[in-house]
mmCIF file of C-alpha atoms in Angstrom:
data_model
loop_
_atom_site.group_PDB
_atom_site.id
_atom_site.type_symbol
_atom_site.label_atom_id
_atom_site.label_comp_id
_atom_site.label_asym_id
_atom_site.label_seq_id
_atom_site.Cartn_x
_atom_site.Cartn_y
_atom_site.Cartn_z
ATOM 1 C CA GLN A 24 -80.174 -30.643 -35.093
ATOM 2 C CA LYS A 25 -82.402 -32.435 -34.428
ATOM 3 C CA GLU A 26 -82.109 -34.907 -31.204
ATOM 4 C CA VAL A 27 -83.334 -38.419 -30.930
ATOM 5 C CA GLU A 28 -82.686 -40.744 -27.931
ATOM 6 C CA GLN A 29 -83.398 -44.202 -26.970
ATOM 7 C CA ASN A 30 -82.481 -46.012 -24.098
ATOM 8 C CA SER A 31 -79.156 -47.569 -24.500
ATOM 9 C CA GLY A 32 -79.447 -50.857 -23.239
ATOM 10 C CA PRO A 33 -78.008 -53.449 -24.291
ATOM 11 C CA LEU A 34 -81.407 -55.118 -23.170
ATOM 12 C CA SER A 35 -81.750 -58.861 -22.190
ATOM 13 C CA VAL A 36 -85.159 -60.948 -21.835
ATOM 14 C CA PRO A 37 -85.689 -64.301 -21.737
ATOM 15 C CA GLU A 38 -87.855 -66.042 -24.607
ATOM 16 C CA GLY A 39 -91.482 -65.184 -24.496
ATOM 17 C CA ALA A 40 -91.106 -62.370 -22.332
ATOM 18 C CA ILE A 41 -92.176 -58.839 -23.291
ATOM 19 C CA ALA A 42 -89.211 -56.150 -24.686
ATOM 20 C CA SER A 43 -89.717 -52.952 -24.395
ATOM 21 C CA LEU A 44 -87.717 -49.834 -26.203
ATOM 22 C CA ASN A 45 -88.066 -46.419 -25.782
ATOM 23 C CA CYS A 46 -87.265 -43.615 -28.181
ATOM 24 C CA THR A 47 -87.537 -39.937 -27.054
ATOM 25 C CA TYR A 48 -87.549 -36.990 -29.749
ATOM 26 C CA SER A 49 -86.376 -33.216 -29.623
ATOM 27 C CA ASP A 50 -88.459 -31.719 -32.144
ATOM 28 C CA ARG A 51 -92.336 -31.350 -30.666
ATOM 29 C CA GLY A 52 -93.736 -30.977 -33.994
ATOM 30 C CA SER A 53 -92.762 -34.317 -35.375
ATOM 31 C CA GLN A 54 -95.350 -36.084 -37.058
ATOM 32 C CA SER A 55 -94.174 -39.332 -38.065
ATOM 33 C CA PHE A 56 -92.236 -41.863 -36.850
ATOM 34 C CA PHE A 57 -90.200 -45.411 -37.324
ATOM 35 C CA TRP A 58 -88.864 -48.215 -36.174
ATOM 36 C CA TYR A 59 -85.990 -50.199 -37.558
ATOM 37 C CA ARG A 60 -84.796 -53.486 -36.829
ATOM 38 C CA GLN A 61 -80.849 -54.118 -37.498
ATOM 39 C CA TYR A 62 -79.204 -57.454 -37.334
ATOM 40 C CA SER A 63 -75.328 -57.296 -36.727
ATOM 41 C CA GLY A 64 -73.165 -56.782 -40.220
ATOM 42 C CA LYS A 65 -76.701 -55.868 -42.140
ATOM 43 C CA SER A 66 -78.991 -52.877 -43.293
ATOM 44 C CA PRO A 67 -81.663 -51.618 -40.986
ATOM 45 C CA GLU A 68 -85.026 -52.742 -41.975
ATOM 46 C CA LEU A 69 -88.233 -51.539 -41.251
ATOM 47 C CA ILE A 70 -90.785 -52.819 -38.584
ATOM 48 C CA MET A 71 -93.285 -50.301 -37.832
ATOM 49 C CA SER A 72 -94.324 -46.726 -38.839
ATOM 50 C CA ILE A 73 -96.851 -45.058 -36.425
ATOM 51 C CA TYR A 74 -98.369 -41.280 -36.924
ATOM 52 C CA SER A 75 -100.867 -41.116 -34.274
ATOM 53 C CA ASN A 76 -101.282 -40.944 -31.006
ATOM 54 C CA GLY A 77 -101.994 -43.888 -29.574
ATOM 55 C CA ASP A 78 -101.051 -47.455 -30.330
ATOM 56 C CA LYS A 79 -100.675 -49.499 -33.189
ATOM 57 C CA GLU A 80 -100.532 -53.069 -33.422
ATOM 58 C CA ASP A 81 -98.715 -55.741 -36.179
ATOM 59 C CA GLY A 82 -98.258 -59.293 -35.099
ATOM 60 C CA ARG A 83 -96.025 -59.345 -32.083
ATOM 61 C CA PHE A 84 -95.305 -55.981 -32.487
ATOM 62 C CA THR A 85 -96.784 -53.002 -30.722
ATOM 63 C CA ALA A 86 -95.546 -49.164 -31.711
ATOM 64 C CA GLN A 87 -96.934 -46.301 -28.620
ATOM 65 C CA LEU A 88 -96.864 -42.648 -29.824
ATOM 66 C CA ASN A 89 -97.217 -40.401 -27.318
ATOM 67 C CA LYS A 90 -96.783 -36.680 -28.569
ATOM 68 C CA ALA A 91 -97.586 -34.457 -25.937
ATOM 69 C CA SER A 92 -94.180 -36.339 -24.031
ATOM 70 C CA GLN A 93 -92.684 -36.596 -27.338
ATOM 71 C CA TYR A 94 -92.316 -40.271 -26.508
ATOM 72 C CA VAL A 95 -92.403 -43.423 -28.792
ATOM 73 C CA SER A 96 -91.872 -47.161 -27.700
ATOM 74 C CA LEU A 97 -91.849 -50.379 -29.400
ATOM 75 C CA LEU A 98 -93.194 -53.582 -27.864
ATOM 76 C CA ILE A 99 -92.187 -56.941 -28.608
ATOM 77 C CA ARG A 100 -94.715 -59.741 -26.950
ATOM 78 C CA ASP A 101 -93.671 -63.634 -26.990
ATOM 79 C CA SER A 102 -90.039 -62.232 -27.675
ATOM 80 C CA GLN A 103 -88.123 -64.881 -29.647
ATOM 81 C CA PRO A 104 -84.115 -65.672 -30.076
ATOM 82 C CA SER A 105 -84.411 -64.108 -33.687
ATOM 83 C CA ASP A 106 -85.674 -60.616 -32.147
ATOM 84 C CA SER A 107 -82.224 -60.131 -31.054
ATOM 85 C CA ALA A 108 -80.817 -56.866 -32.889
ATOM 86 C CA THR A 109 -80.570 -53.616 -32.247
ATOM 87 C CA TYR A 110 -83.509 -51.399 -32.940
ATOM 88 C CA LEU A 111 -83.496 -47.591 -34.092
ATOM 89 C CA CYS A 112 -85.985 -45.194 -33.693
ATOM 90 C CA ALA A 113 -85.524 -42.471 -36.558
ATOM 91 C CA VAL A 114 -87.655 -39.512 -36.709
ATOM 92 C CA PRO A 115 -88.004 -37.516 -40.206
ATOM 93 C CA ASP A 116 -87.280 -33.924 -40.726
ATOM 94 C CA ARG A 117 -89.671 -31.540 -41.284
ATOM 95 C CA GLY A 118 -87.824 -28.683 -42.657
ATOM 96 C CA SER A 119 -87.845 -27.215 -46.364
ATOM 97 C CA THR A 120 -85.833 -30.446 -46.582
ATOM 98 C CA LEU A 121 -87.705 -32.785 -46.135
ATOM 99 C CA GLY A 122 -86.595 -36.495 -46.095
ATOM 100 C CA ARG A 123 -83.823 -37.014 -43.916
ATOM 101 C CA LEU A 124 -84.518 -39.562 -41.042
ATOM 102 C CA TYR A 125 -82.638 -38.930 -37.748
ATOM 103 C CA PHE A 126 -81.806 -42.240 -35.879
ATOM 104 C CA GLY A 127 -81.296 -42.819 -32.458
ATOM 105 C CA ARG A 128 -77.902 -44.821 -31.511
ATOM 106 C CA GLY A 129 -80.044 -47.834 -31.025
ATOM 107 C CA THR A 130 -80.817 -50.455 -28.403
ATOM 108 C CA GLN A 131 -79.472 -53.857 -28.689
ATOM 109 C CA LEU A 132 -81.714 -56.842 -27.602
ATOM 110 C CA THR A 133 -80.636 -60.180 -26.579
ATOM 111 C CA VAL A 134 -83.456 -62.825 -26.714
ATOM 112 C CA TRP A 135 -82.048 -65.740 -24.612
ATOM 113 C CA PRO A 136 -83.615 -69.072 -24.730
ATOM 114 C CA ASN B 26 -89.405 -57.059 -57.394
ATOM 115 C CA ALA B 27 -85.678 -55.668 -56.453
ATOM 116 C CA GLY B 28 -84.749 -53.986 -53.382
ATOM 117 C CA VAL B 29 -82.483 -51.121 -53.411
ATOM 118 C CA MET B 30 -79.371 -52.065 -54.522
ATOM 119 C CA GLN B 31 -76.328 -50.992 -53.890
ATOM 120 C CA ASN B 32 -72.392 -52.340 -55.177
ATOM 121 C CA PRO B 33 -69.873 -53.231 -53.966
ATOM 122 C CA ARG B 34 -70.658 -55.085 -50.734
ATOM 123 C CA HIS B 35 -67.557 -54.326 -49.993
ATOM 124 C CA LEU B 36 -64.647 -52.352 -50.634
ATOM 125 C CA VAL B 37 -61.251 -52.000 -49.620
ATOM 126 C CA ARG B 38 -58.924 -49.317 -50.317
ATOM 127 C CA ARG B 39 -55.819 -47.871 -49.430
ATOM 128 C CA ARG B 40 -55.227 -44.276 -48.112
ATOM 129 C CA GLY B 41 -55.166 -41.751 -50.731
ATOM 130 C CA GLN B 42 -57.585 -43.897 -53.145
ATOM 131 C CA GLU B 43 -60.656 -43.185 -54.262
ATOM 132 C CA ALA B 44 -63.907 -44.963 -53.574
ATOM 133 C CA ARG B 45 -66.789 -45.080 -55.302
ATOM 134 C CA LEU B 46 -70.253 -46.107 -54.066
ATOM 135 C CA ARG B 47 -73.557 -46.908 -56.342
ATOM 136 C CA CYS B 48 -77.422 -47.483 -55.492
ATOM 137 C CA SER B 49 -79.962 -48.523 -57.224
ATOM 138 C CA PRO B 50 -83.470 -47.300 -55.525
ATOM 139 C CA MET B 51 -86.269 -49.640 -55.865
ATOM 140 C CA LYS B 52 -88.141 -49.719 -58.909
ATOM 141 C CA GLY B 53 -90.863 -46.248 -58.839
ATOM 142 C CA HIS B 54 -88.516 -44.710 -56.385
ATOM 143 C CA SER B 55 -87.082 -41.586 -57.140
ATOM 144 C CA HIS B 56 -85.466 -40.144 -54.065
ATOM 145 C CA VAL B 57 -82.363 -41.322 -53.064
ATOM 146 C CA TYR B 58 -80.410 -40.888 -49.589
ATOM 147 C CA TRP B 59 -77.145 -41.699 -48.249
ATOM 148 C CA TYR B 60 -76.218 -42.606 -44.681
ATOM 149 C CA ARG B 61 -72.838 -43.335 -42.969
ATOM 150 C CA GLN B 62 -72.234 -45.921 -40.000
ATOM 151 C CA LEU B 63 -69.476 -45.652 -38.135
ATOM 152 C CA PRO B 64 -68.508 -48.228 -35.818
ATOM 153 C CA GLU B 65 -70.481 -48.308 -32.625
ATOM 154 C CA GLU B 66 -72.097 -45.392 -33.997
ATOM 155 C CA GLY B 67 -75.791 -44.814 -35.140
ATOM 156 C CA LEU B 68 -76.806 -43.891 -38.806
ATOM 157 C CA LYS B 69 -76.170 -40.135 -39.785
ATOM 158 C CA PHE B 70 -77.678 -38.479 -42.690
ATOM 159 C CA MET B 71 -75.351 -37.582 -45.327
ATOM 160 C CA VAL B 72 -76.861 -36.305 -48.521
ATOM 161 C CA TYR B 73 -80.531 -36.691 -50.179
ATOM 162 C CA LEU B 74 -80.953 -36.683 -53.816
ATOM 163 C CA GLN B 75 -83.389 -36.643 -56.769
ATOM 164 C CA LYS B 76 -82.840 -37.320 -60.049
ATOM 165 C CA GLU B 77 -80.282 -35.038 -61.310
ATOM 166 C CA ASN B 78 -80.683 -32.936 -58.373
ATOM 167 C CA ILE B 79 -78.838 -32.383 -55.039
ATOM 168 C CA ILE B 80 -81.715 -32.065 -52.577
ATOM 169 C CA ASP B 81 -79.798 -31.619 -49.298
ATOM 170 C CA GLU B 82 -75.955 -32.305 -48.703
ATOM 171 C CA SER B 83 -75.598 -30.663 -45.324
ATOM 172 C CA GLY B 84 -74.777 -34.355 -43.807
ATOM 173 C CA MET B 85 -71.807 -34.604 -46.136
ATOM 174 C CA PRO B 86 -68.134 -33.264 -45.368
ATOM 175 C CA LYS B 87 -67.311 -30.395 -47.207
ATOM 176 C CA GLU B 88 -64.290 -31.735 -48.812
ATOM 177 C CA ARG B 89 -63.261 -34.867 -50.341
ATOM 178 C CA PHE B 90 -67.503 -36.376 -50.633
ATOM 179 C CA SER B 91 -69.627 -35.893 -53.475
ATOM 180 C CA ALA B 92 -72.569 -37.287 -54.872
ATOM 181 C CA GLU B 93 -74.297 -37.577 -57.621
ATOM 182 C CA PHE B 94 -77.946 -39.222 -59.125
ATOM 183 C CA PRO B 95 -77.645 -39.142 -63.064
ATOM 184 C CA LYS B 96 -80.908 -39.401 -65.093
ATOM 185 C CA GLU B 97 -79.331 -42.463 -66.491
ATOM 186 C CA GLY B 98 -77.970 -45.118 -64.174
ATOM 187 C CA PRO B 99 -77.185 -45.095 -60.289
ATOM 188 C CA SER B 100 -76.572 -42.886 -57.342
ATOM 189 C CA ILE B 101 -73.036 -42.740 -56.651
ATOM 190 C CA LEU B 102 -71.313 -41.502 -53.595
ATOM 191 C CA ARG B 103 -67.563 -40.668 -54.291
ATOM 192 C CA ILE B 104 -64.785 -40.165 -51.669
ATOM 193 C CA GLN B 105 -61.910 -38.935 -52.613
ATOM 194 C CA GLN B 106 -58.801 -39.050 -50.894
ATOM 195 C CA VAL B 107 -59.589 -41.724 -48.441
ATOM 196 C CA VAL B 108 -58.271 -41.655 -45.029
ATOM 197 C CA ARG B 109 -58.812 -44.077 -41.933
ATOM 198 C CA GLY B 110 -61.292 -42.372 -40.714
ATOM 199 C CA ASP B 111 -63.538 -42.992 -43.713
ATOM 200 C CA SER B 112 -63.848 -46.501 -42.661
ATOM 201 C CA ALA B 113 -67.572 -47.251 -42.225
ATOM 202 C CA ALA B 114 -71.107 -48.700 -43.477
ATOM 203 C CA TYR B 115 -72.558 -46.595 -46.137
ATOM 204 C CA PHE B 116 -76.035 -47.172 -46.789
ATOM 205 C CA CYS B 117 -77.886 -45.591 -49.347
ATOM 206 C CA ALA B 118 -82.323 -45.688 -48.907
ATOM 207 C CA SER B 119 -85.088 -44.524 -51.188
ATOM 208 C CA SER B 120 -88.594 -43.610 -51.068
ATOM 209 C CA PRO B 121 -91.266 -42.915 -53.485
ATOM 210 C CA ALA B 122 -91.546 -39.158 -52.672
ATOM 211 C CA GLY B 123 -89.623 -37.261 -49.942
ATOM 212 C CA ARG B 124 -92.530 -36.610 -47.781
ATOM 213 C CA ALA B 125 -91.587 -36.868 -44.123
ATOM 214 C CA ALA B 126 -94.234 -40.076 -43.774
ATOM 215 C CA ASP B 127 -92.518 -41.595 -46.520
ATOM 216 C CA THR B 128 -91.116 -44.832 -45.667
ATOM 217 C CA GLN B 129 -87.290 -45.330 -46.605
ATOM 218 C CA TYR B 130 -86.016 -48.544 -47.738
ATOM 219 C CA PHE B 131 -82.642 -49.494 -46.893
ATOM 220 C CA GLY B 132 -80.223 -51.224 -49.354
ATOM 221 C CA PRO B 133 -77.576 -54.007 -48.003
ATOM 222 C CA GLY B 134 -74.945 -51.348 -47.594
ATOM 223 C CA THR B 135 -71.268 -51.167 -48.667
ATOM 224 C CA ARG B 136 -68.485 -51.809 -46.287
ATOM 225 C CA LEU B 137 -65.688 -49.404 -46.763
ATOM 226 C CA THR B 138 -62.495 -50.514 -45.254
ATOM 227 C CA VAL B 139 -59.499 -47.883 -45.725
ATOM 228 C CA LEU B 140 -55.771 -49.539 -45.216
#
């Protein structure tokens, strides 16, 4: 069973601040990593994917990957109240049955005006 | 460009009844995954299917649960003799191929309530 751990939160930041969400994973050989956003009562929506060490930026979102430390993070700059949601870190299976995703329990983010 | 479709969106069943959940993948996607999200818990993998094949059902309870993805029509997750513990949100996701790097796109989910 692969483990994906996220800081449990909840995380509360003021509007305009940087929100930092963290995730560690147990499978040292993992190559792909995904961040999903899930609003209450809704389905997960892909925010970012990252495959290489370093930073990947997309608008206000930056994913950071450090495979040596088995750590992936998501930074949200200029946080907005609309960013308030649960953020899920997901790592796919590398085994013979490729495809299944292992999810962390999620970090609940609240951005207050 | 329709995304992943699931129906029904809400399903209420009494204990002992059957629940049948449907999922139509995105156009061009032939890989379907079912996940379950229990209240206050994370998403848990249940089963991975391609057309007419179950690739990985290791996350699915051995009894009462079954899944199929026929040549024609949607994928179906079937729960027989439902119990209260089956109450959860069931999400279907699809991808174009089964590679680890492929993004899985989620449907809106079916919220199952067992009375």
